[in-house]
mmCIF file of C-alpha atoms in Angstrom:
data_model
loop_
_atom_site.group_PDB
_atom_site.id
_atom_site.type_symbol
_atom_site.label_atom_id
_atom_site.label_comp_id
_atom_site.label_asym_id
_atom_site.label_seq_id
_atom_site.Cartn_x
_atom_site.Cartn_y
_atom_site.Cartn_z
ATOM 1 C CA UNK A 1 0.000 0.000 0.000
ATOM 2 C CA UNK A 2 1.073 3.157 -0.837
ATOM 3 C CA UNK A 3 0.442 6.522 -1.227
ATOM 4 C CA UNK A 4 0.468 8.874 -4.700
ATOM 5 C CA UNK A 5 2.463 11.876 -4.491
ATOM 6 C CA UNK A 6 -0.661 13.719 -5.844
ATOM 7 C CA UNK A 7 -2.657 13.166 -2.907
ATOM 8 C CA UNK A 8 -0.312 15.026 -0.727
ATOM 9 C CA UNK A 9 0.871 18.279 -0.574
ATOM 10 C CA UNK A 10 3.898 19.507 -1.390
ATOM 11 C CA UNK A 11 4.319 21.382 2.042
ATOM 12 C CA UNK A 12 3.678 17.917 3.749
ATOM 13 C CA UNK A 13 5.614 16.105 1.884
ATOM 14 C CA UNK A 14 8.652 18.486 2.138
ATOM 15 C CA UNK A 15 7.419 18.313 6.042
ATOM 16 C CA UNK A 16 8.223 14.585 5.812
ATOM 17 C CA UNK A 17 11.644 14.841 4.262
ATOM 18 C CA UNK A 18 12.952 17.806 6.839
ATOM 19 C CA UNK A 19 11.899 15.765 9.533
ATOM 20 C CA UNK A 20 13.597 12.948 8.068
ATOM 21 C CA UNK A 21 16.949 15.008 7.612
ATOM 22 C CA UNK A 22 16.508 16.423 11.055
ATOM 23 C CA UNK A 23 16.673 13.198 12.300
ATOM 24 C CA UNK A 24 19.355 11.801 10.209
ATOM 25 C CA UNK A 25 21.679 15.060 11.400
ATOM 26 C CA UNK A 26 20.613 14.857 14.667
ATOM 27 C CA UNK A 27 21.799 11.247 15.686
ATOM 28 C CA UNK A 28 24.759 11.649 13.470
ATOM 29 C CA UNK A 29 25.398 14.423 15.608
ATOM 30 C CA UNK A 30 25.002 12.840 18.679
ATOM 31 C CA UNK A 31 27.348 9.796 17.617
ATOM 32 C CA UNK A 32 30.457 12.069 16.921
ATOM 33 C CA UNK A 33 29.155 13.920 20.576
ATOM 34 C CA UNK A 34 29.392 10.776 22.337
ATOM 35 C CA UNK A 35 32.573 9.625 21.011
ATOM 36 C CA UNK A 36 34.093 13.073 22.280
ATOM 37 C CA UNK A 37 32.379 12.080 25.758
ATOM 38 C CA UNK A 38 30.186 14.895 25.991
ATOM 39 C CA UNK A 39 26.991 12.562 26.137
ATOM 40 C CA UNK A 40 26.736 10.903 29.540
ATOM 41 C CA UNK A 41 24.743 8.016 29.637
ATOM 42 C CA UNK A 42 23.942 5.091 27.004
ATOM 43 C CA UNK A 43 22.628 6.330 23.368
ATOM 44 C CA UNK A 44 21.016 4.650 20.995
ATOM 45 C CA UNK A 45 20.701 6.037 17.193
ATOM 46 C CA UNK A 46 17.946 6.007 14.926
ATOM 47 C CA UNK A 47 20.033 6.421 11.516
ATOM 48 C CA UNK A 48 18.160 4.203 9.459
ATOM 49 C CA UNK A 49 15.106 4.436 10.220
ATOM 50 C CA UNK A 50 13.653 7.854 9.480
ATOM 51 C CA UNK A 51 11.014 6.898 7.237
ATOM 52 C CA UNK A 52 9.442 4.364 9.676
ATOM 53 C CA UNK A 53 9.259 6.957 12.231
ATOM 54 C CA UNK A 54 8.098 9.712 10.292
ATOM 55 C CA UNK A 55 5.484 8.581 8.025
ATOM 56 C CA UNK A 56 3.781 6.688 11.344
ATOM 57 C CA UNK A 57 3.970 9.825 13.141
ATOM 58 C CA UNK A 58 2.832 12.324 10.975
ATOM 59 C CA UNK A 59 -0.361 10.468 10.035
ATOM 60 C CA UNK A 60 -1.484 11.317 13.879
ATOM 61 C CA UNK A 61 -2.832 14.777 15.207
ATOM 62 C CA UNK A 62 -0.719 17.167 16.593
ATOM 63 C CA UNK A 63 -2.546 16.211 20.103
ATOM 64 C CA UNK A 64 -2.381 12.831 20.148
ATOM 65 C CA UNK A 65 -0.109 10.544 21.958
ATOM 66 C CA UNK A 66 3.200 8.311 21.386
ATOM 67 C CA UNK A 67 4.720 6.629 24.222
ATOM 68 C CA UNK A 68 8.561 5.358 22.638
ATOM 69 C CA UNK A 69 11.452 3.407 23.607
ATOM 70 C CA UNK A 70 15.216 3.320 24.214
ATOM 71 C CA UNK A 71 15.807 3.924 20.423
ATOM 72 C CA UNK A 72 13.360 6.872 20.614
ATOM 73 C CA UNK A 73 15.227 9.925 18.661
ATOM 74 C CA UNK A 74 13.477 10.021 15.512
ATOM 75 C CA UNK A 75 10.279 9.860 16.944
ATOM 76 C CA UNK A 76 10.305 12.214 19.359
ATOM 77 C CA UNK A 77 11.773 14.427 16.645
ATOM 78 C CA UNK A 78 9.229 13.446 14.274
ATOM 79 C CA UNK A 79 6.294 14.591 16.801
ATOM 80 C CA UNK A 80 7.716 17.658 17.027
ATOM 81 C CA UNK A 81 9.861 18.313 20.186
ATOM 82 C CA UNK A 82 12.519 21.413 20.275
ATOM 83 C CA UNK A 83 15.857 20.114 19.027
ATOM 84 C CA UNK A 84 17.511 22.766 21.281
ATOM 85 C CA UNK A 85 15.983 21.166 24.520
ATOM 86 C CA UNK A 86 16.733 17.491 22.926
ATOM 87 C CA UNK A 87 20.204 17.780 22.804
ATOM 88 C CA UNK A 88 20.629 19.616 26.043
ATOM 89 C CA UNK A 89 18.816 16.893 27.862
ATOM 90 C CA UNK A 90 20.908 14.240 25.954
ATOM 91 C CA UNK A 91 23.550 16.170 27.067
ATOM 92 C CA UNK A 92 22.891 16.246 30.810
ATOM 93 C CA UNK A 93 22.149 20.413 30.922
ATOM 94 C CA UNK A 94 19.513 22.095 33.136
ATOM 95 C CA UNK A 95 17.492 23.445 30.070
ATOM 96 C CA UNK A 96 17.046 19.879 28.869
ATOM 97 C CA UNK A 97 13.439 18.433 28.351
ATOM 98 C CA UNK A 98 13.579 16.902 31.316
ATOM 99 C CA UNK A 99 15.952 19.412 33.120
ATOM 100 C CA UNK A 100 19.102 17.076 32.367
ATOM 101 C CA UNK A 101 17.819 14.187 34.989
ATOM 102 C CA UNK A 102 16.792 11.736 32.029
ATOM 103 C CA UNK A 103 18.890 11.400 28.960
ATOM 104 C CA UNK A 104 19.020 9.844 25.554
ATOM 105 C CA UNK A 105 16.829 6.769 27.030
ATOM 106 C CA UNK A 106 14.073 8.843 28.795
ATOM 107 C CA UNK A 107 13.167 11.790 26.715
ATOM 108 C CA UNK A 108 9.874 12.891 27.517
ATOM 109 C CA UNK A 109 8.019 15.852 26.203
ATOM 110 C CA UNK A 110 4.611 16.620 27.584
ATOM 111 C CA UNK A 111 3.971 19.533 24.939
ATOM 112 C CA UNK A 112 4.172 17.486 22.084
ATOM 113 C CA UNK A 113 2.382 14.446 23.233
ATOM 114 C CA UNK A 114 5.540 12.471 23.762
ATOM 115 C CA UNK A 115 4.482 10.795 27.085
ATOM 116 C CA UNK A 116 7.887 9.432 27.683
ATOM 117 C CA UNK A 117 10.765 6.940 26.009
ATOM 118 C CA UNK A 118 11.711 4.133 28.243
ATOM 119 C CA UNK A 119 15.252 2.731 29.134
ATOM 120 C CA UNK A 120 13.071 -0.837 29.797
ATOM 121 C CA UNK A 121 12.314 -2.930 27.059
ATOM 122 C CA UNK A 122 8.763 -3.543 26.614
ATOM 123 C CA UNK A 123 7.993 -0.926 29.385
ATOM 124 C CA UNK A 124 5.962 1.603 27.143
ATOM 125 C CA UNK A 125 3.244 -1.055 26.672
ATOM 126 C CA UNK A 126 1.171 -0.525 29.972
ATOM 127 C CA UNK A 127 1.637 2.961 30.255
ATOM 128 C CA UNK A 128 0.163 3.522 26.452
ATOM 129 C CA UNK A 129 -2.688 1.233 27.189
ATOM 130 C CA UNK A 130 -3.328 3.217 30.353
ATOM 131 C CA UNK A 131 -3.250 6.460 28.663
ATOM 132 C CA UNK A 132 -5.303 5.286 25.955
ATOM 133 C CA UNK A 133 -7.718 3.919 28.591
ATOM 134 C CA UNK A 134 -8.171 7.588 29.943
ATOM 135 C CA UNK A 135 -8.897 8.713 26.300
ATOM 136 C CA UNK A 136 -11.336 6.119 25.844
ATOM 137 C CA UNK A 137 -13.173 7.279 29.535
ATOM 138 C CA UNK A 138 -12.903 10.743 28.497
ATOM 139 C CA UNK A 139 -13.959 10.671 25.312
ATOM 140 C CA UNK A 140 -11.078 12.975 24.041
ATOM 141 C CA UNK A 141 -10.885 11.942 20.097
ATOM 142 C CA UNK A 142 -7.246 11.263 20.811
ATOM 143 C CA UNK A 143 -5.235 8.392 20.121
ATOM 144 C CA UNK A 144 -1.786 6.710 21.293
ATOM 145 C CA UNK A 145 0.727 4.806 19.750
ATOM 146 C CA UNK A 146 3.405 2.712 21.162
ATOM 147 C CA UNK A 147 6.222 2.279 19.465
ATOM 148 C CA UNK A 148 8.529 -0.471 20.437
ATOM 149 C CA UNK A 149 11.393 -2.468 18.503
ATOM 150 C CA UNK A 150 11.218 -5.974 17.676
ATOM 151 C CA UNK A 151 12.734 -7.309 20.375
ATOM 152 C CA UNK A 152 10.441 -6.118 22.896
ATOM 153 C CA UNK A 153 7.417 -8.551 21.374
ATOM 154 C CA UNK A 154 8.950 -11.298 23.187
ATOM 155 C CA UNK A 155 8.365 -9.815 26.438
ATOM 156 C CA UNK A 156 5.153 -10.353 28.452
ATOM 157 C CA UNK A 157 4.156 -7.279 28.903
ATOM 158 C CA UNK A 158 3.500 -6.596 24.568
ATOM 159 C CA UNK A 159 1.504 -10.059 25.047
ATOM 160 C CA UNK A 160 -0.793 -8.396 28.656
ATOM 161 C CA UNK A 161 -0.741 -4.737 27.189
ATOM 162 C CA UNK A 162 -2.408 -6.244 23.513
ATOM 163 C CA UNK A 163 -4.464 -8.445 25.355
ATOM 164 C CA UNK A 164 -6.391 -5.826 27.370
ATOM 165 C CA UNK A 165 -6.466 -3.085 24.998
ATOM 166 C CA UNK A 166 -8.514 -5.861 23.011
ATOM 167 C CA UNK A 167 -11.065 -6.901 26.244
ATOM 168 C CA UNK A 168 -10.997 -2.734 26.287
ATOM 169 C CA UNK A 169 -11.270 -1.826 22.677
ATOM 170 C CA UNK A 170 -8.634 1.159 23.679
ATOM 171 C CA UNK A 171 -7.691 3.434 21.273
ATOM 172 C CA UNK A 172 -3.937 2.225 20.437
ATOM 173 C CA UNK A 173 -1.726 1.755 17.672
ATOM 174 C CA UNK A 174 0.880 -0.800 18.695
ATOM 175 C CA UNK A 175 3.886 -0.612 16.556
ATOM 176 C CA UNK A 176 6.728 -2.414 16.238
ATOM 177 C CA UNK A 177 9.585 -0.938 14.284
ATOM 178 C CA UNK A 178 11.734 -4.152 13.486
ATOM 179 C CA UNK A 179 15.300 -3.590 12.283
ATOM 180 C CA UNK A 180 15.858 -7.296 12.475
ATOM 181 C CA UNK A 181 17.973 -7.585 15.834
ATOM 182 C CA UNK A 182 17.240 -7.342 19.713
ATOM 183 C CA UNK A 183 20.607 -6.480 20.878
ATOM 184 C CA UNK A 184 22.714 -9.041 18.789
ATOM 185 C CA UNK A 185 20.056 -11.467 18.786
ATOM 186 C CA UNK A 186 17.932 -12.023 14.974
ATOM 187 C CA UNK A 187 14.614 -11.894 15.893
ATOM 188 C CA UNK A 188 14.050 -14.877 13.278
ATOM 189 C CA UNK A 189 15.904 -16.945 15.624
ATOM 190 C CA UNK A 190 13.561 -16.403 19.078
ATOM 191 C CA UNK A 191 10.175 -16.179 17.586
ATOM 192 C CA UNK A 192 8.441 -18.640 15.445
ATOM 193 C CA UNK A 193 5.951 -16.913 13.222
ATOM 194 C CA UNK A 194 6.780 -15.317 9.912
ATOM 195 C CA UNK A 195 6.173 -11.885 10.824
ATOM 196 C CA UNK A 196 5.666 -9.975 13.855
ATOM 197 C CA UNK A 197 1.838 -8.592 12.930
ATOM 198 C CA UNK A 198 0.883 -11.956 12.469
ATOM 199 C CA UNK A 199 0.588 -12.625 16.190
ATOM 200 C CA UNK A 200 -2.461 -10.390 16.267
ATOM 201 C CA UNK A 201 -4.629 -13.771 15.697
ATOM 202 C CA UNK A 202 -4.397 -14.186 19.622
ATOM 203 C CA UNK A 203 -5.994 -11.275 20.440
ATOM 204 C CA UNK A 204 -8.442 -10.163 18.078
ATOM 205 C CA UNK A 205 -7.449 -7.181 16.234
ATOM 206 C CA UNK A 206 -6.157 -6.196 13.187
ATOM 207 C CA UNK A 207 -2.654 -6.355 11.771
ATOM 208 C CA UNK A 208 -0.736 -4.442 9.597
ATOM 209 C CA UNK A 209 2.499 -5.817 7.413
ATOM 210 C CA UNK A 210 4.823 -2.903 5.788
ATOM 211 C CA UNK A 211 7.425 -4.384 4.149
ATOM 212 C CA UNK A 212 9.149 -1.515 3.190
ATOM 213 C CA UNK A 213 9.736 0.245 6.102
ATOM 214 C CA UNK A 214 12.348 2.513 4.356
ATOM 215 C CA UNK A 215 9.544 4.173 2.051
ATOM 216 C CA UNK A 216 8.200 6.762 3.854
ATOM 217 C CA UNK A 217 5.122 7.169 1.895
ATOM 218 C CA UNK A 218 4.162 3.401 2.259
ATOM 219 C CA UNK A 219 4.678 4.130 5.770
ATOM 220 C CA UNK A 220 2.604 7.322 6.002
ATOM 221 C CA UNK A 221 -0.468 5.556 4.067
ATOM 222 C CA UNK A 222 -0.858 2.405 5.696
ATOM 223 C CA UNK A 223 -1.029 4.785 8.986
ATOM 224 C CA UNK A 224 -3.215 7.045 7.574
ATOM 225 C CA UNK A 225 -6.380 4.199 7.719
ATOM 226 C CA UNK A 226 -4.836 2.591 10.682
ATOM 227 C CA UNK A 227 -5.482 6.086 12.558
ATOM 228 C CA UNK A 228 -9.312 6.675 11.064
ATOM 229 C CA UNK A 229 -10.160 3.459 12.240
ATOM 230 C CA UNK A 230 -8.639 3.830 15.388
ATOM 231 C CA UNK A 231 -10.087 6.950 15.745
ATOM 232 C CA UNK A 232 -13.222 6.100 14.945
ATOM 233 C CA UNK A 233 -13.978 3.428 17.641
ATOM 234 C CA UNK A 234 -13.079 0.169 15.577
ATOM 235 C CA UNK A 235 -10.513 -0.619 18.688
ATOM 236 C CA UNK A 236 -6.740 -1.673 18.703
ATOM 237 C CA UNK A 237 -4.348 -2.415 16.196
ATOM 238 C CA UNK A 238 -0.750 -3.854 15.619
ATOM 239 C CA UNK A 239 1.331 -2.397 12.378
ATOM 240 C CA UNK A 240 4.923 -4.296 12.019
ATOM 241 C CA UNK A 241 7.508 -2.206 9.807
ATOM 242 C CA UNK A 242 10.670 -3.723 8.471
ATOM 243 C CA UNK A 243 13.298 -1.362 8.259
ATOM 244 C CA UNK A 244 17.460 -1.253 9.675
ATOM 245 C CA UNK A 245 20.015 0.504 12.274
ATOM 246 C CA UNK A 246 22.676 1.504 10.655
ATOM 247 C CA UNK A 247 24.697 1.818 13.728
ATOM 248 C CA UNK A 248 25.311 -0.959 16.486
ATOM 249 C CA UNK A 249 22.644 -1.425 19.145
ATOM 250 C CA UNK A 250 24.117 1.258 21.084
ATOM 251 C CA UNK A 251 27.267 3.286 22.103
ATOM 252 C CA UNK A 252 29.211 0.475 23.084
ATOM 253 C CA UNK A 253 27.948 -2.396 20.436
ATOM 254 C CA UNK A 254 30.675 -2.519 17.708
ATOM 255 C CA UNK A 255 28.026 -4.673 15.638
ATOM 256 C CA UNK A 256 29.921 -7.520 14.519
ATOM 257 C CA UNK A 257 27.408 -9.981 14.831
ATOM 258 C CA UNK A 258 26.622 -8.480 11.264
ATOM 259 C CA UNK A 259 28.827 -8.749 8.133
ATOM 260 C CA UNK A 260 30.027 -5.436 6.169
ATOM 261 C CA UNK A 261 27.694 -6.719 3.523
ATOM 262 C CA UNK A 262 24.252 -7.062 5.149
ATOM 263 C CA UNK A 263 24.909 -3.551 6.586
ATOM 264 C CA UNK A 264 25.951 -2.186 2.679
ATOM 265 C CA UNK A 265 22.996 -3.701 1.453
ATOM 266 C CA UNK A 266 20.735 -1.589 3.675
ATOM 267 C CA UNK A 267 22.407 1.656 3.700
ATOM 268 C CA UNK A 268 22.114 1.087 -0.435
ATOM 269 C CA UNK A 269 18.123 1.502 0.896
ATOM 270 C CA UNK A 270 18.949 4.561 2.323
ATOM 271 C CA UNK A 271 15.461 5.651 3.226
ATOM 272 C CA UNK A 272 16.040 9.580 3.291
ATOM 273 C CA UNK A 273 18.161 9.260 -0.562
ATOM 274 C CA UNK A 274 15.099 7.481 -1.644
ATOM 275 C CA UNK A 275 12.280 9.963 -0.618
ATOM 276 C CA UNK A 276 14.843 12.961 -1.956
ATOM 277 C CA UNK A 277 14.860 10.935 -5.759
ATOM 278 C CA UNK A 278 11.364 10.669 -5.396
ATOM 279 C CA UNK A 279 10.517 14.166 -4.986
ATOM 280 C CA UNK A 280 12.809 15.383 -7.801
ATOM 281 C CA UNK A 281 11.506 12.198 -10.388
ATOM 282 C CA UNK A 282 7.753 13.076 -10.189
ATOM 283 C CA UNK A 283 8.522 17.386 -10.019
ATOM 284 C CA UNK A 284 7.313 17.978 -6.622
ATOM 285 C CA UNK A 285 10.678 19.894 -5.813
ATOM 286 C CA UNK A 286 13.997 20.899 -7.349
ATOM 287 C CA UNK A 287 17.211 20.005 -6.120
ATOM 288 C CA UNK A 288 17.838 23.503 -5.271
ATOM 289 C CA UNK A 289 14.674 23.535 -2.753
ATOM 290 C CA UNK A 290 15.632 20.474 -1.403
ATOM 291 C CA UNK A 291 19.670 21.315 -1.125
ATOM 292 C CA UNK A 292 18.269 24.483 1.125
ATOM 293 C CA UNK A 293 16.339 21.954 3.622
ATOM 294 C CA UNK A 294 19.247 20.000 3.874
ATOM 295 C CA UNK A 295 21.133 22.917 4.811
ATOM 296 C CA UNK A 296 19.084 24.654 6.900
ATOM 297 C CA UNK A 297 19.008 20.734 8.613
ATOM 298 C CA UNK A 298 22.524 21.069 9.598
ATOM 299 C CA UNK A 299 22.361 24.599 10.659
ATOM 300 C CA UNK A 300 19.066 23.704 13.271
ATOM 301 C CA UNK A 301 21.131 20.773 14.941
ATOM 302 C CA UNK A 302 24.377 22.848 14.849
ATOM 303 C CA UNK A 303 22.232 25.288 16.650
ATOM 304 C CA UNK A 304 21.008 23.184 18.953
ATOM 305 C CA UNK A 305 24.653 21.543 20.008
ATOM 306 C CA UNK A 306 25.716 25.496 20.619
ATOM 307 C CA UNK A 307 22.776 25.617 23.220
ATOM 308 C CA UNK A 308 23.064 22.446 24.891
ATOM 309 C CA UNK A 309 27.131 23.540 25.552
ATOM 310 C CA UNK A 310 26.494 27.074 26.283
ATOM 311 C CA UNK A 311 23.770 25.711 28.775
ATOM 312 C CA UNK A 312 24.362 25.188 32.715
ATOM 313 C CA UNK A 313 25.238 21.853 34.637
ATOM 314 C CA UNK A 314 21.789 20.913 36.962
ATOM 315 C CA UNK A 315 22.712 21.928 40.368
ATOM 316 C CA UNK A 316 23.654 19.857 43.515
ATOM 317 C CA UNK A 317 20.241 20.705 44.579
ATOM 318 C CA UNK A 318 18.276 19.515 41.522
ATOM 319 C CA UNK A 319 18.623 16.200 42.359
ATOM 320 C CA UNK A 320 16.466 16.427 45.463
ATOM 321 C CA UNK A 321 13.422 18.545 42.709
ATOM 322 C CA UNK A 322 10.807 16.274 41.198
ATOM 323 C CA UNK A 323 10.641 13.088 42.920
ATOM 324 C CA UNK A 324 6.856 13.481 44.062
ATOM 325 C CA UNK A 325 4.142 15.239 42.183
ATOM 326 C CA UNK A 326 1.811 17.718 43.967
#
C-alpha cells in the first residue's frame, strides 16, 4: 500500500523529508558527541530508520499521543519536540526536556504528546494502554501509539498490554519498528511466526504488514487508515515495519554480529536518498529547494549543540526537585 504523491501536498511532503533530515543530522550528531564524551549516559541512534518513524507519526494529530522506547530519537523528533531542549537533555544540561535528569533513554516531552521513552524494554506497553484507557473514559478523540522495537514482542508485557487493549477496545496503535535484531540477537531466531503482525490472531485485532519500512510514503499511508479506524472506535491495532540501524545497538555495540555486507545492502536503501529521488523524479521539488532543507538541517542541529554547551550543569540541589508530584 502506498500513497500517490498527488494526494499530498507539497508542504507535507517536504514536512516529511525535513523531519527525516533532522533526524538523520541529529543522531549523526550525537554519535560524533558521544565519542568526544560529551553525552553521559547510554545512546542509541535512529540512523536508518527515518522513514518508519516519520510517516507513522505524521499520520497522527498534533494532540495525540506516542509513548517510545530506548531507540526513541526520531520519533520524538518526528512529533515535534525542540531540538535545542533534545540535545541539552541528551547532554545532561539544566534546560534539557527533562531538566538534564533523564537522557538519551528517557526523553519525555509533555507539549508534544511524547508521554515518555523508556530505558526498559517492553515498558511503554502498559503505560500507552493506560493512557489510551483515559482517552477512551474521556472521550477525548485522541489516540496513542506505542512504538517499540522488535525485540520487545517477546516480552510479556506486549503479550498483557495487547491483550487488554482488546477486552478494552482502547484506542492504540501498537507498533513495532523491526530492524531485524534485539541487541545481537535475529529476531528470526527467538520467535516462530513469519512476521511480527501476524501474532495479532491471539488477540483479536487487526494487523498491519509494511514491508518496506524505508519508504516513507508506504509508511505514512498504511497509517493514515490505521489512525481513522482507530479513531473512529473500531478498537486496537498492531502495524509491524521492516526497516534497519545503521549503527550498532548502542554506544558500546561494535556490531559484529553483522557482516560489512548485510549492513551495505541496507544503507544502499537509504530511506532519506530514496524519498529525496522521489521528490525530484515526479517534479514535486527541485534540487535547489531540497539542497536548502538539507542545509538549513545542519544549521538547526548545529544550533542546537551550541545551546546544549552554552547551557548550565543541573545543580547539587536539583537532584532532590521532582521526585513526588503535587
Amino acid at each position: 500500500m502506498e500513497e500517490k504523491m498527488e494526494n499530498i501536498s507539497k508542504d507535507k511532503l517536504l514536512s516529511l523529508y525535513e523531519s527525516m533530515l533532522d533526524i538523520r543530522n541529529f543522531d549523526l550528531k550525537v554519535n560524533q558527541l558521544v565519542k568526544r564524551g560529551m553525552v553521559p549516559g547510554m545512546t542509541h541512534l535512529s540512523v536508518g530508520e527515518e522513514a518508519a518513524n516519520v510517516g507513522a507519526i505524521a499520520a497522527l494529530n498534533p494532540d495525540d499521543f506516542i509513548t517510545s522506547n530506548h531507540r526513541g530519537h526520531g520519533q520524538v523528533i518526528a512529533k515535534g519536540i525542540d531540538l535545542n531542549g533534545m540535545m541539552a537533555e541528551i547532554m545532561g544540561k539544566a534546560t534539557g526536556t527533562c531538566k538534564g535528569k533523564g537522557g538519551s533513554m528517557h526523553i519525555a516531552d509533555l507539549e508534544s504528546g511524547n508521554l515518555g521513552a523508556n530505558g526498559i524494554v517492553g515498558g511503554g506497553h502498559g503505560m500507552a494502554v493506560g493512557a489510551a484507557y483515559t482517552q477512551k473514559v474521556k472521550n477525548t478523540g485522541k489516540i496513542v501509539m506505542c512504538c517499540f522495537g522488535d525485540g520487545a514482542t517477546n516480552e510479556g508485557s506486549f503479550h498483557e498490554a495487547m491483550n487488554l487493549a482488546s477486552v478494552w477496545n482502547v484506542p492504540i496503535i501498537f507498533y513495532s519498528i523491526n530492524n531485524g535484531y534485539g541487541i545481537s540477537t535475529d529476531i528470526k531466531k527467538v520467535t516462530n511466526v513469519e512476521h511480527i503482525y501476524q501474532r495479532v490472531a491471539a488477540y483479536g485485532m487487526p494487523g498491519y504488514f509494511i514491508e518496506d519500512g524505508n519508504d516513507v510514503l508506504a509508511v505514512y499511508e498504511t497509517f493514515r487508515k490505521a489512525v481513522d479506524d482507530v479513531r473512529a472506535g473500531k478498537g486496537p491495532v498492531l502495524i509491524e515495519s521492516v526497516t534497519y540501524r545503521w549503527f550498532g545497538h548502542s554506544s558500546s555495540d561494535p556490531g559484529k554480529y553483522r557482516t560489512k555486507e548485510e549492513v551495505d545492502s541496507w544503507k544502499a536503501k537509504d530511506p532519506n536518498i530514496k524519498f529525496r529521488n522521489r521528490l525530484i523524479e515526479e517534479g514535486i521539488a527541485t534540487e535547489e529547494e531540497l539542497t536548502k532543507l538539507e542545509e538549513n538541517s545542519k544549521q538547526k542541529i548545529e544550533e542546537a549543540v551550541d545551546f546544549a554547551k552554552n547551557s548550565p550543569e543541573p545543580t547539587l540541589e536539583s537532584a532532590f526537585e521532582d521526585i513526588f508530584s503535587d
